[in-house]
Coordinates of C-alpha atoms in Angstrom, one line a residue:
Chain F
X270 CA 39.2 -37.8 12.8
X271 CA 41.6 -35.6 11.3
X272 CA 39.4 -32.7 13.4
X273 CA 40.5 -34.9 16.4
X274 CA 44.3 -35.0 15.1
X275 CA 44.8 -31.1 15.1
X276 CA 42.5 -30.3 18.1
X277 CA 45.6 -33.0 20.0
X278 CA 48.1 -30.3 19.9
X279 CA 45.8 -28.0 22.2
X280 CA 44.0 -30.3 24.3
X281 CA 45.0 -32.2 27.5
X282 CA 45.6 -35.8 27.5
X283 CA 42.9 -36.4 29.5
X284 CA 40.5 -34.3 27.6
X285 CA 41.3 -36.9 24.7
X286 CA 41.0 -39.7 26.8
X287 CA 37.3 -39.7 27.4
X288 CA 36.7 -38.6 23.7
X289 CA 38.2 -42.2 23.1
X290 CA 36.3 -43.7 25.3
X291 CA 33.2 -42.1 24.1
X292 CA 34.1 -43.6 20.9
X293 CA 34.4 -47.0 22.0
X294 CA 31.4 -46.9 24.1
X295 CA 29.4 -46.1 21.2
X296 CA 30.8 -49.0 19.1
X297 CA 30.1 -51.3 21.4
X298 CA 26.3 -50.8 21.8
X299 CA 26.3 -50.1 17.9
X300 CA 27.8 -53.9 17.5
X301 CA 25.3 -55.0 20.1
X302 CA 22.9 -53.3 18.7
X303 CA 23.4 -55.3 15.6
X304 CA 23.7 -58.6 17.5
X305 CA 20.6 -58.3 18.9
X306 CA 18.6 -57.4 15.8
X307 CA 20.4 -60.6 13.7
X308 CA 19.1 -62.3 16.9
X309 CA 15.4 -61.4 16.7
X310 CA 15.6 -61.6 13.1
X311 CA 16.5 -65.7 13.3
X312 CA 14.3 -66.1 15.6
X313 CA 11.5 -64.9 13.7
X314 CA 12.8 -66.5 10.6
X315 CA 12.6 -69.9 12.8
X316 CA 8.8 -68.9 14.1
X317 CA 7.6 -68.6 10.6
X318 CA 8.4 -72.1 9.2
X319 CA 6.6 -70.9 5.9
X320 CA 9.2 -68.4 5.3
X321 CA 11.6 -68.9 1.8
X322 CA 14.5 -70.8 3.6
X323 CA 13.6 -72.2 6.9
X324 CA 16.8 -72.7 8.5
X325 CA 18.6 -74.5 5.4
X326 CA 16.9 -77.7 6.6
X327 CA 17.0 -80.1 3.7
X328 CA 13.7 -82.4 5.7
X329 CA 11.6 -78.8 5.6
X330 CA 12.4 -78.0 2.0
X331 CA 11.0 -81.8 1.4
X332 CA 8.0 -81.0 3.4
X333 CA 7.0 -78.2 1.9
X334 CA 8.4 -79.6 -1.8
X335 CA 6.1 -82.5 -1.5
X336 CA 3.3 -81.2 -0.5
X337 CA 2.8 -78.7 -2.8
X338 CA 3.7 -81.5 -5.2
X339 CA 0.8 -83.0 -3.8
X340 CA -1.6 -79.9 -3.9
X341 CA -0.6 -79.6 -7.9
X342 CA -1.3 -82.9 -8.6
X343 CA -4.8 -83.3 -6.5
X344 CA -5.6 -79.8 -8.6
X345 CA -4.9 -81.5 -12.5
X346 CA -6.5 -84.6 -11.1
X347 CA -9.5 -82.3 -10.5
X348 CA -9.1 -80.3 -13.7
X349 CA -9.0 -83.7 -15.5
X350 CA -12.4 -84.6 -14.6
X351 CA -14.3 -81.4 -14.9
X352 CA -17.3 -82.8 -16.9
X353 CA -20.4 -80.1 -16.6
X354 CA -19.7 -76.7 -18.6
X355 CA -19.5 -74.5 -15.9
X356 CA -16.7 -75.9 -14.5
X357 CA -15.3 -75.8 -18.1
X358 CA -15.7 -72.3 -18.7
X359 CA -13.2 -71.3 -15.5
X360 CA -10.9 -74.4 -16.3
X361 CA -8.3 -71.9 -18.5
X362 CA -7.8 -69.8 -16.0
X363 CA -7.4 -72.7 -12.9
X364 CA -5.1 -74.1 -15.4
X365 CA -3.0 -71.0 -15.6
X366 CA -3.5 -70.8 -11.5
X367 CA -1.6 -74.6 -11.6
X368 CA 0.9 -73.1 -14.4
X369 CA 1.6 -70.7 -12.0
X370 CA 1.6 -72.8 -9.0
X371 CA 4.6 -75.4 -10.9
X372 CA 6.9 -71.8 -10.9
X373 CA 6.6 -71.1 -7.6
X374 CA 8.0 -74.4 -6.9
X375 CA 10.3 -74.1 -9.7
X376 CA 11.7 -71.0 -7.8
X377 CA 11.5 -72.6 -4.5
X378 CA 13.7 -75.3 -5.3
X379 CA 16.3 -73.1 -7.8
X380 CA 16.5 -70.4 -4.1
X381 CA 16.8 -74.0 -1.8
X382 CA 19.1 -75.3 -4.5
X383 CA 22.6 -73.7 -2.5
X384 CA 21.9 -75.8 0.5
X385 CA 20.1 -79.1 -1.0
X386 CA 22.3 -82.6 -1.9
X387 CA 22.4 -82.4 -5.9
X388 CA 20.4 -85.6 -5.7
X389 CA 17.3 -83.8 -4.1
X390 CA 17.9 -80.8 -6.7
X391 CA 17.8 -83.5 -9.5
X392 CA 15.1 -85.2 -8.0
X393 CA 12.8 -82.2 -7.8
X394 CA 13.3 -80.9 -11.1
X395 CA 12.3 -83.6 -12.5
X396 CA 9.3 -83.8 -10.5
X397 CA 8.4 -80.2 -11.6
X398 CA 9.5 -81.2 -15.3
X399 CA 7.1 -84.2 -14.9
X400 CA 4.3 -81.9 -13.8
X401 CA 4.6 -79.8 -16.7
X402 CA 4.4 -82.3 -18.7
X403 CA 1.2 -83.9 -17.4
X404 CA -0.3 -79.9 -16.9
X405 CA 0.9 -80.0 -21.1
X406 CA -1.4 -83.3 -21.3
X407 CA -4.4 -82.3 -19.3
X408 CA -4.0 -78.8 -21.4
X409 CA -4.5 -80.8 -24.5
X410 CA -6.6 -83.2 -23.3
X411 CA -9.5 -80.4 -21.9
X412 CA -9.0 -77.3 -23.8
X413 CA -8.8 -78.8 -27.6
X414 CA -12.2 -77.8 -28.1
X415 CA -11.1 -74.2 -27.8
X416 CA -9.7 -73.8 -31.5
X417 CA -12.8 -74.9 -32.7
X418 CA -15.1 -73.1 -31.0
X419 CA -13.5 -69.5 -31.7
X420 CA -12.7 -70.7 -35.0
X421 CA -15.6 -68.9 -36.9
X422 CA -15.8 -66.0 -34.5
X423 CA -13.1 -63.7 -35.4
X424 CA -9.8 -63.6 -37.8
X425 CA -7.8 -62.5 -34.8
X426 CA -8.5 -65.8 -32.9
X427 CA -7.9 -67.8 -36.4
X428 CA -4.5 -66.8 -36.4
X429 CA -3.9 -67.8 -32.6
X430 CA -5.0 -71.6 -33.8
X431 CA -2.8 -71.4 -36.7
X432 CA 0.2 -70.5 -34.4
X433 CA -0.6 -73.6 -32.3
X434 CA -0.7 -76.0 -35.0
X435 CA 2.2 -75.4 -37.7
X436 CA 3.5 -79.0 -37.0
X437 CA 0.6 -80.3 -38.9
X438 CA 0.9 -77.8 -41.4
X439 CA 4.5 -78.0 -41.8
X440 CA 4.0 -81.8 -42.7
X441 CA 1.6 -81.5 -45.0
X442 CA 3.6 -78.9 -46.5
X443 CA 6.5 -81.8 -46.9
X444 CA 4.2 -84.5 -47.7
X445 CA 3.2 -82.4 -50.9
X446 CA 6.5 -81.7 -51.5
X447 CA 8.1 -85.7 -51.7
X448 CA 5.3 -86.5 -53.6
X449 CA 6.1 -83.6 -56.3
X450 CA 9.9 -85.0 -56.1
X451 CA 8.5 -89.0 -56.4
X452 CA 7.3 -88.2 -59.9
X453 CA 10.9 -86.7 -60.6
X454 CA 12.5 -89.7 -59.2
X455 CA 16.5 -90.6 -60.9
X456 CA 16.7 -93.0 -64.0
X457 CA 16.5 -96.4 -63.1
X458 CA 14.9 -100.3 -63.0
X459 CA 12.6 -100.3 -60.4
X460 CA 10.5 -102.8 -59.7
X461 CA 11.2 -105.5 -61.7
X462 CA 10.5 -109.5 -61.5
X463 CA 12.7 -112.5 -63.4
X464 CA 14.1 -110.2 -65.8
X465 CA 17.6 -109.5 -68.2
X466 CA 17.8 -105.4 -67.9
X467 CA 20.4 -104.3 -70.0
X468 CA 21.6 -100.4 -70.2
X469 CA 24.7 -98.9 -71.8
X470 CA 25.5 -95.3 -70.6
X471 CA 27.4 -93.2 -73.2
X472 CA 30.0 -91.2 -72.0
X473 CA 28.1 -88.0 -72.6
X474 CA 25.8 -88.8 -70.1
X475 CA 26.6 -87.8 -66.4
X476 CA 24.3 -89.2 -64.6
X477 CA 23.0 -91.6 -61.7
X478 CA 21.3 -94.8 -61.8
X479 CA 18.9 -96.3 -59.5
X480 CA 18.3 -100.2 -58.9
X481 CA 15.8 -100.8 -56.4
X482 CA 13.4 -103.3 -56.0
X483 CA 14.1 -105.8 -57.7
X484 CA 13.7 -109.4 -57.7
X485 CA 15.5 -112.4 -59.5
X486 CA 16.7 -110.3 -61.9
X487 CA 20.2 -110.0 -64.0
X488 CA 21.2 -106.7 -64.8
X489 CA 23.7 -105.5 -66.9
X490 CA 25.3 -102.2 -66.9
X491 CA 27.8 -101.1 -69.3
X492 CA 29.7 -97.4 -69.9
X493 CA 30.7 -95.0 -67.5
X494 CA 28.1 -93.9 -64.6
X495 CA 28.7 -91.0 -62.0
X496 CA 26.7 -92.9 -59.3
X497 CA 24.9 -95.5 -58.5
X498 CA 22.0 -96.6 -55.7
X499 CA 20.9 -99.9 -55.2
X500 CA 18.0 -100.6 -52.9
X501 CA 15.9 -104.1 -51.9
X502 CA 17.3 -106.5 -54.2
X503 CA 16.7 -110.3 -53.6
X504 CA 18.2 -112.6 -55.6
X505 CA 19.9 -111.1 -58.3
X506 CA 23.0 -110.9 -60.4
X507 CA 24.4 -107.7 -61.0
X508 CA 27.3 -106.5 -63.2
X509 CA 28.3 -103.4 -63.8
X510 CA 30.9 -100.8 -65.3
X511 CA 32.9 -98.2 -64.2
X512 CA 31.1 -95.9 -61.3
X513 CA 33.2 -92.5 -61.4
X514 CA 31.7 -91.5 -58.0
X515 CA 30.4 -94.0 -55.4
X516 CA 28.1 -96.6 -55.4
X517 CA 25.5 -97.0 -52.0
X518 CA 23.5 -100.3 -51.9
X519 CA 20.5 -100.7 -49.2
X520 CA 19.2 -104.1 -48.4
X521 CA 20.2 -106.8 -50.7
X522 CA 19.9 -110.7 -50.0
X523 CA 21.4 -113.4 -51.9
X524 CA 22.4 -111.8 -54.5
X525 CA 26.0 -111.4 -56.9
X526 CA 27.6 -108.1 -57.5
X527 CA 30.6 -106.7 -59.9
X528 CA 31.1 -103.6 -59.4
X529 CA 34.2 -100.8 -59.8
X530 CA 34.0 -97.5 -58.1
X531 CA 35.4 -94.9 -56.1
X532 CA 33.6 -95.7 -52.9
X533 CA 31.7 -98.5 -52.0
X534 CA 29.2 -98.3 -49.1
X535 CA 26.9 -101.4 -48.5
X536 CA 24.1 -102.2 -45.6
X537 CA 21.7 -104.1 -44.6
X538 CA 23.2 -107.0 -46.5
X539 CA 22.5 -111.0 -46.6
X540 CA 24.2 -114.0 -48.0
X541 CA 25.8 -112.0 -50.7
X542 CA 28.7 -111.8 -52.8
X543 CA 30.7 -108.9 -54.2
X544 CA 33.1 -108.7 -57.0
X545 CA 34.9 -105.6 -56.4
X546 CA 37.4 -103.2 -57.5
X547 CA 37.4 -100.1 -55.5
X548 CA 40.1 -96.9 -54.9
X549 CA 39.5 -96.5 -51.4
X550 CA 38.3 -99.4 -48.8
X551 CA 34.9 -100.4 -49.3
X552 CA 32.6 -100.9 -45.7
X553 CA 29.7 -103.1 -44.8
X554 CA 27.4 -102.1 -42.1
X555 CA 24.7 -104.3 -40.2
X556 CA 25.5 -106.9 -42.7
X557 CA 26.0 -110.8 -42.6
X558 CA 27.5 -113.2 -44.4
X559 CA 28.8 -111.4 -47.1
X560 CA 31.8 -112.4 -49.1
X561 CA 34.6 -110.5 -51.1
X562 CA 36.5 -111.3 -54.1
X563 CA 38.2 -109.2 -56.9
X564 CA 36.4 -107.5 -60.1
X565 CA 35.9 -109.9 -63.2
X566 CA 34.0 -108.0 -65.3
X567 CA 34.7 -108.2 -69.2
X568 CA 32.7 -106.3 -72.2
X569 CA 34.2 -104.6 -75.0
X570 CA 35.3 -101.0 -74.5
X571 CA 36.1 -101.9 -70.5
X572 CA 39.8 -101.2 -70.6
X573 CA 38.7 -97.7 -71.6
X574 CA 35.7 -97.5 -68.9
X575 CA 37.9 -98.5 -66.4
X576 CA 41.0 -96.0 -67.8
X577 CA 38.9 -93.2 -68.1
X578 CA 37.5 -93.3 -64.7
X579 CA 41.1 -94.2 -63.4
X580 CA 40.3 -97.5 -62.4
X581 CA 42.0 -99.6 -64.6
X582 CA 44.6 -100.5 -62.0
X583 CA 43.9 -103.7 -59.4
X584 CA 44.3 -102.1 -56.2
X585 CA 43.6 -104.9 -53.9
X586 CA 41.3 -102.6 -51.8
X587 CA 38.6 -105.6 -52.6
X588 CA 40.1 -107.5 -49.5
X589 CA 40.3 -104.4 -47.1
X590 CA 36.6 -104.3 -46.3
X591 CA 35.8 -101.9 -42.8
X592 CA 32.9 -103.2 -41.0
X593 CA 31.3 -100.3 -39.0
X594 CA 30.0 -102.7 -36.8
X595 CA 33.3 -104.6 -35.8
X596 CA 35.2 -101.6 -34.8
X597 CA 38.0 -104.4 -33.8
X598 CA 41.2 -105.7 -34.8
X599 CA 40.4 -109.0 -35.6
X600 CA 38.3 -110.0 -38.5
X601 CA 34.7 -109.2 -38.6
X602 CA 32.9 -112.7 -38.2
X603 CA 30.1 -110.9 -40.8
X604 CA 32.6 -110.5 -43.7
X605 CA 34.9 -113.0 -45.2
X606 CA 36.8 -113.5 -48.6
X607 CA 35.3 -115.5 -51.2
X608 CA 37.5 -118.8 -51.9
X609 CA 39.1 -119.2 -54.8
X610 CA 37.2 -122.7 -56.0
X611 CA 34.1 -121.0 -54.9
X612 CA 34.4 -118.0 -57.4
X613 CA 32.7 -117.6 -60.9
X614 CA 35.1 -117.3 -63.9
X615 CA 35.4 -113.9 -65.7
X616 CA 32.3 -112.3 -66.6
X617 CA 31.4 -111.4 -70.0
X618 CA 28.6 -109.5 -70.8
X619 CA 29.7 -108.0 -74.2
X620 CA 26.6 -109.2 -76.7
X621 CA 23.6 -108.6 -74.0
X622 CA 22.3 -105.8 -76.4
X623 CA 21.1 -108.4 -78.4
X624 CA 19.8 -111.4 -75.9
X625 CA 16.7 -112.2 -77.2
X626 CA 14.5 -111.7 -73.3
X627 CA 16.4 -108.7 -72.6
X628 CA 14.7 -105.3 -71.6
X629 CA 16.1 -102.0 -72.6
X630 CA 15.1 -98.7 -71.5
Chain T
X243 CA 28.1 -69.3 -27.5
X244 CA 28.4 -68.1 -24.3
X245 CA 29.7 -64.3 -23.2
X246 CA 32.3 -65.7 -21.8
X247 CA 33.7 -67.5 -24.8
X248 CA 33.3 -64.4 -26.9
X249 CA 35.2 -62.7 -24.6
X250 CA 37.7 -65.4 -24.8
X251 CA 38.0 -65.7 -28.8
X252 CA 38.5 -61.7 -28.5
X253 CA 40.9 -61.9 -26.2
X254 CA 43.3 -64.5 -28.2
X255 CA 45.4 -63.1 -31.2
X256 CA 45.0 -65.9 -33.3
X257 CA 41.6 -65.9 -34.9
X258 CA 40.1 -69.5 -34.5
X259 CA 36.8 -71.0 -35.7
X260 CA 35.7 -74.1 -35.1
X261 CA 33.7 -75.4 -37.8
X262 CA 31.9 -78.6 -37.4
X263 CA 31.1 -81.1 -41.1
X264 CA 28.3 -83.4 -40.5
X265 CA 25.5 -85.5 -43.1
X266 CA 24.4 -88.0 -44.0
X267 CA 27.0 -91.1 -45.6
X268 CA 27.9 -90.4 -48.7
X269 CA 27.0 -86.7 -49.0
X270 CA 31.0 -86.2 -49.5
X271 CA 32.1 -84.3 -46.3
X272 CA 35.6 -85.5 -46.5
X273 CA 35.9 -84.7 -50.6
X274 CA 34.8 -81.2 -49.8
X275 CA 37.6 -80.6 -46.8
X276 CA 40.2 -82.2 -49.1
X277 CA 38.8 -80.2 -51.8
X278 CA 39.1 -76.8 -50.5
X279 CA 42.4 -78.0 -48.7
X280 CA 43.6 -78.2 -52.7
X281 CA 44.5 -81.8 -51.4
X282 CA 44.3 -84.9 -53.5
X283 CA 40.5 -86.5 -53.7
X284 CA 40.4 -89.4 -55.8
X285 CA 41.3 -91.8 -52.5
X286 CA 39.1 -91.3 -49.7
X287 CA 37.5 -94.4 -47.9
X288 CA 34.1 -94.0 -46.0
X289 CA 35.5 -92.1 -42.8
X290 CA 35.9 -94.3 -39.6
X291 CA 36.4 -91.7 -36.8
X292 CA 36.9 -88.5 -37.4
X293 CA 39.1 -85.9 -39.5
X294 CA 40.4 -82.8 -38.5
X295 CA 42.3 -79.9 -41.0
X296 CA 43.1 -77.1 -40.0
X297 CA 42.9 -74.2 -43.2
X298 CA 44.1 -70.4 -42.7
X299 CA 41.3 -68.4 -44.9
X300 CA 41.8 -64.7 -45.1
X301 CA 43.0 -63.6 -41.4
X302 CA 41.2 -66.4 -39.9
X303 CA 41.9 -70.2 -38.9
X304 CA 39.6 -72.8 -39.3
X305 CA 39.9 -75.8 -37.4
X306 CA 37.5 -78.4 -39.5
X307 CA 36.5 -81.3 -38.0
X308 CA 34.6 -83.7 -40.5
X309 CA 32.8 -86.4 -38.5
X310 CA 31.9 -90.1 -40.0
X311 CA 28.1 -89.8 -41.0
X312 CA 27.4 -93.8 -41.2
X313 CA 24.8 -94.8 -39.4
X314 CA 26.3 -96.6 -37.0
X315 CA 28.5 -93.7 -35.8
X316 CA 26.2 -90.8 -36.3
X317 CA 25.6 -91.3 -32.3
X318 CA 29.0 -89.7 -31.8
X319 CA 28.4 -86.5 -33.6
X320 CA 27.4 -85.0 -30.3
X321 CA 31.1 -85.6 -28.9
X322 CA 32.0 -82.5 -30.9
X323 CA 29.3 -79.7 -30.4
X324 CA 30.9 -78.2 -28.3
X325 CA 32.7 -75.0 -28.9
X326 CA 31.1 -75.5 -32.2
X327 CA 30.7 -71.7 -34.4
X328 CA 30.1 -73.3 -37.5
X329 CA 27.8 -75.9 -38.3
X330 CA 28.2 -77.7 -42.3
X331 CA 25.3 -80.0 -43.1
X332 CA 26.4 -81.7 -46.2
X333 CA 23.3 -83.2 -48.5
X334 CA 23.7 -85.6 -51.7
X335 CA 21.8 -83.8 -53.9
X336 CA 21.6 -86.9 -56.4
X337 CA 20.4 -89.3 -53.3
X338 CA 16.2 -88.3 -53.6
X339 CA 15.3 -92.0 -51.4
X340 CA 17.3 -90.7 -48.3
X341 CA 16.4 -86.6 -48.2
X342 CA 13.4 -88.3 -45.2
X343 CA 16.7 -89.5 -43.7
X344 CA 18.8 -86.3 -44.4
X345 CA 15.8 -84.2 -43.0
X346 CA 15.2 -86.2 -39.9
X347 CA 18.5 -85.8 -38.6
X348 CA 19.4 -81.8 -39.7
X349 CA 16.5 -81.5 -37.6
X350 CA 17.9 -83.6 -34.5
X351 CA 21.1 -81.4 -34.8
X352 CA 19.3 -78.2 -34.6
X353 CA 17.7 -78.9 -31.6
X354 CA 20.9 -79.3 -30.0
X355 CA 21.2 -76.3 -27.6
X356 CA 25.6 -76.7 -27.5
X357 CA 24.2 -75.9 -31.4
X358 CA 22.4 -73.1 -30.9
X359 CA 24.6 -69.8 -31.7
X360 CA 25.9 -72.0 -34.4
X361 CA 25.8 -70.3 -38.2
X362 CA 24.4 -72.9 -40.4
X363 CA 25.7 -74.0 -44.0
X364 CA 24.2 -76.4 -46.2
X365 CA 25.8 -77.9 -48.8
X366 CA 23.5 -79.1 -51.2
X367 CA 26.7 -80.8 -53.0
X368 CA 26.7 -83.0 -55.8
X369 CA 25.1 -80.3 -58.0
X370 CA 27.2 -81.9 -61.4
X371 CA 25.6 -85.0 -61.4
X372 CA 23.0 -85.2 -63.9
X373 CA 19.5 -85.0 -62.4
X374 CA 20.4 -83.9 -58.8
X375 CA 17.9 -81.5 -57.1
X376 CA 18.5 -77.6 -57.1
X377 CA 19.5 -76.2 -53.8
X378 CA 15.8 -74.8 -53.9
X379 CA 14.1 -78.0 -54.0
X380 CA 16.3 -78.9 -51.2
X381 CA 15.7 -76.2 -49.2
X382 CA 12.0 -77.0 -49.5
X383 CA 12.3 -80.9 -49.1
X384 CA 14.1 -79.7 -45.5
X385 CA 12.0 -77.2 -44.9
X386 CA 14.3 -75.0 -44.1
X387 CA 12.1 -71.8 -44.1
X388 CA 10.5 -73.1 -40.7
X389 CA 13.8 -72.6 -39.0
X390 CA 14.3 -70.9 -35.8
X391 CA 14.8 -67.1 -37.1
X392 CA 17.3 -66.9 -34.6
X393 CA 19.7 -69.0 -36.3
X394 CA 22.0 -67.7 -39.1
X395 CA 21.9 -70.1 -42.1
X396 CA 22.2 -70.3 -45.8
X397 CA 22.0 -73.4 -48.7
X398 CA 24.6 -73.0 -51.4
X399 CA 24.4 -75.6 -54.4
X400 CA 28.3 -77.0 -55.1
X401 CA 30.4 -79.8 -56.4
X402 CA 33.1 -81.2 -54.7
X403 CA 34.5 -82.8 -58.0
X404 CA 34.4 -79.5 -59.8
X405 CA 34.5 -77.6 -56.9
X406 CA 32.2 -75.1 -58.1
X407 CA 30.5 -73.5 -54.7
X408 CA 32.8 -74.3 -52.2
X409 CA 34.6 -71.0 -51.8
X410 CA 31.2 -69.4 -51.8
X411 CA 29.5 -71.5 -49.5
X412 CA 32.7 -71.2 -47.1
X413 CA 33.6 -67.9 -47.4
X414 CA 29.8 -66.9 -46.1
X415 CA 30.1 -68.9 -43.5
X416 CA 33.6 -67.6 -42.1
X417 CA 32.4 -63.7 -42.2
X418 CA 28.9 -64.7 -40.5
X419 CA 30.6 -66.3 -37.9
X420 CA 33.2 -63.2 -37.7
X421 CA 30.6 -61.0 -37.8
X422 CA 29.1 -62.4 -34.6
X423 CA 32.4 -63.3 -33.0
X424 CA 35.0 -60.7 -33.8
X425 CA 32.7 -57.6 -33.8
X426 CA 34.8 -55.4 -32.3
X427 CA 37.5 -55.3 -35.0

């Protein structure tokens, strides 16, 4: 161009004329040119319906989407009834053919996907995720005998099997390990039918204390504990000290429970009433029928329980009870608080070291 | 995590982390943000909801969101994966009955893919109660030596009443995450 510019200057107008028009001619049948090759090229694209997008048409994509669907599925089907040993032998690698076969149509849809309605996209992948999944079934249902039968052949092979099965492994591996922890389980009365259970914790002790399983029994607490679980108890009465941390009880039924803690978390509970003095707001989850009403626990030393584990103040937190399952304003129909005629006096518990059925541990 | 949000958290002066608390109830999630927050712990009600603090350590700021982990509200956890680069699984160390419990759902989390990139710390807390398991035995009960070795994780014993661990556990956590996140300082 810039050839052209200073080559003006000596030439004749007319000289640079036809150049120009030289120039335009030969765009013109370049553009045609072009034309005419996009031209054959859609029509050939329209010839050979197979081709990877056959004119954005969302009924050919379904065409071809469903019937290779239908090839896959006729193929597993097959695969799944392959009885004589022969047939067996090749069944890995026609498997892997069908494997194959799913990607394709993977890709199919994932290059169509630009053009498709998002509900045919969704629609097809989860077909193809549903024939994985039955190609994962078949798989296992067929080809099991495989880690058996290279099993003795060759170390190599052992360690493929091993690779394919560290879920069973893995749980064995945790099964072993509960049961090591069962035999280390926390202090406790576990167990236990129609008895007094007495303990006193001293304040050297910083421990937690289990109740679970128990049934019509009274059990008596005293001292200072750090924590406390109580699990499946049916009808009993419970009293017990100062908890420094919190206090987490599991599926209880008619039972009665003084308590003071931190925290107080109950489930699972039936027909049952607590005696509570708590710091922070205790909560009742997938529970029924429970009622509320304030701590009146006595045994000598209590004052200095409850001082030393700062709970020697009411705080009326007894009353402000969250139901996780009533996340309303008004009141929870499973909780309500006790009435005052209904309430036991003042509980002392101050000589159960010596009653004559009690159990100590 | 995404390029993209890498690129973002590069990009923006202020160094945030998002650091996600979840467990089981109980495990003391909201004692251990209070604690390290130097905040006041002897009142703190089962949490209904969610709590979030936000804590400058070193040059970094940690948003910390600590999610409810009763049962009935556990199905919300997965309303804050997202954005998530640090992932806190609290465990009661004292609580032996519930560790089936405690496992089952760490291991729901972790197949989480908004999860994935996330460094994992486990609190094994609780550890000055008499009689509460060693972060070892936890680590086995979990099984967390089958994890994905793609993720970053580590268990550090602690105590939210004495506190003991906490700075430990979190200050891991903050440089793995920086480590990933801010590598071109």
């Amino acid at each position: 161009m810039e050839e052209d510019l200073s080559n003006t200057k000596e030439m004749s107008g007319k000289i640079l004329d036809t150049i120009a028009q030289k120039k335009h001619a030969a765009m013109i049948e370049r553009l045609s040119n072009l034309h005419q090759s996009r031209l054959q090229q859609s029509i050939s694209r329209k010839s050979d319906s197979n081709g990877p997008s056959p004119f954005e048409s969302t009924k050919s994509f379904l065409d071809r989407f469903s019937e290779a669907k239908r090839s896959i599925q006729n193929e597993l089907d097959r695969c799944r009834q392959v009885s004589d040993p022969d047939s067996k032998a090749r069944l890995k690698s026609e498997l892997e053919k069908i494997s194959v076969s799913i990607s394709d149509l993977e890709r199919l849809v994932s290059e169509n996907s630009y053009y498709l309605p998002s509900y045919e996209v969704r629609s097809s992948l989860k077909t193809i995720s549903e024939l994985k999944e039955s190609l994962d079934n078949v798989n296992s249902e067929v080809l099991p005998k495989k880690k058996f039968a290279f099993k003795n052949k060759a170390t190599k092979k052992d360690q493929t099997s091993v690779a394919q099965g560290p879920d069973v492994r893995v749980s064995d591996k945790v099964v072993a390990e509960k049961s090591n922890f069962q035999i280390r389980e926390s202090p406790g009365f576990r167990n236990r039918e129609g008895g007094i259970l007495v303990k006193h914790f001293k304040s050297s002790e910083e421990g937690d204390f289990t109740l679970s399983d128990l049934n019509s029994c009274e059990v008596r607490l005293t001292g200072v504990l750090r924590a406390l679980f109580i699990h499946r108890l049916r009808n009993c009465r419970v009293f017990v000290g100062p908890v420094l941390g919190s206090i987490l009880i599991e599926e209880v039924d008619r039972c009665l429970f003084m308590l003071a803690s931190h925290q107080i978390r109950i489930h699972h509970a039936r027909e049952t009433d607590f005696y509570l003095r708590v710091r922070s707001r205790p909560i009742i989850e997938d529970s029924s029928s429970v009622r509320f009403a304030p701590y009146l626990l006595f045994y000598e030393g209590i004052e200095k329980d409850l001082n030393d584990s700062i709970l020697d103040g009411e705080t009326g937190n007894w009353a402000n009870v969250d139901d996780f399952r009533w996340l309303r304003a008004i009141q929870s129909p499973n909780w309500s608080i006790l009435p005052d005629d209904e309430r036991v006096s003042t509980v002392n518990i101050s000589n159960s070291e010596t009653p004559s059925q009690s159990e100590e541990i | 995590m995404g390029l993209l949000s890498i690129i973002r958290k590069i990009k923006r002066k202020e160094k945030e982390m998002r650091i996600l608390m979840v467990g089981l109830d109980n495990s003391g999630k909201t004692t251990i943000v209070l604690r390290i927050n130097g905040e006041d712990t002897s009142v703190i009600s089962p949490t209904l909801g969610f709590n979030i603090k936000t804590i400058k350590y070193e040059k970094y700021t940690l948003n910390i969101w600590d999610v409810g982990g009763q049962r009935t509200i556990r199905s919300y956890w997965r309303n804050y994966f997202e954005q998530t680069d640090g992932l806190v699984w609290v465990v009661d160390s004292s609580d032996v009955r519930r560790l089936d419990d405690c496992k089952m759902e760490l291991d729901n989390l972790l197949k989480e893919e908004r999860l994935s990139g996330a460094s994992l710390l486990i609190l094994a807390n609780k550890q000055d109660i008499q009689g509460a398991l060693t972060p070892n035995e936890i680590a086995k009960v979990l099984n967390l030596g089958a994890m994905d070795k793609t993720r970053h994780w580590k268990i550090v014993g602690c105590s939210a009443y004495t506190g003991e661990g906490l700075l430990e556990g979190f200050n891991w956590l903050v440089q793995d995450i920086a480590s990933r996140i801010y590598v071109l300082d």
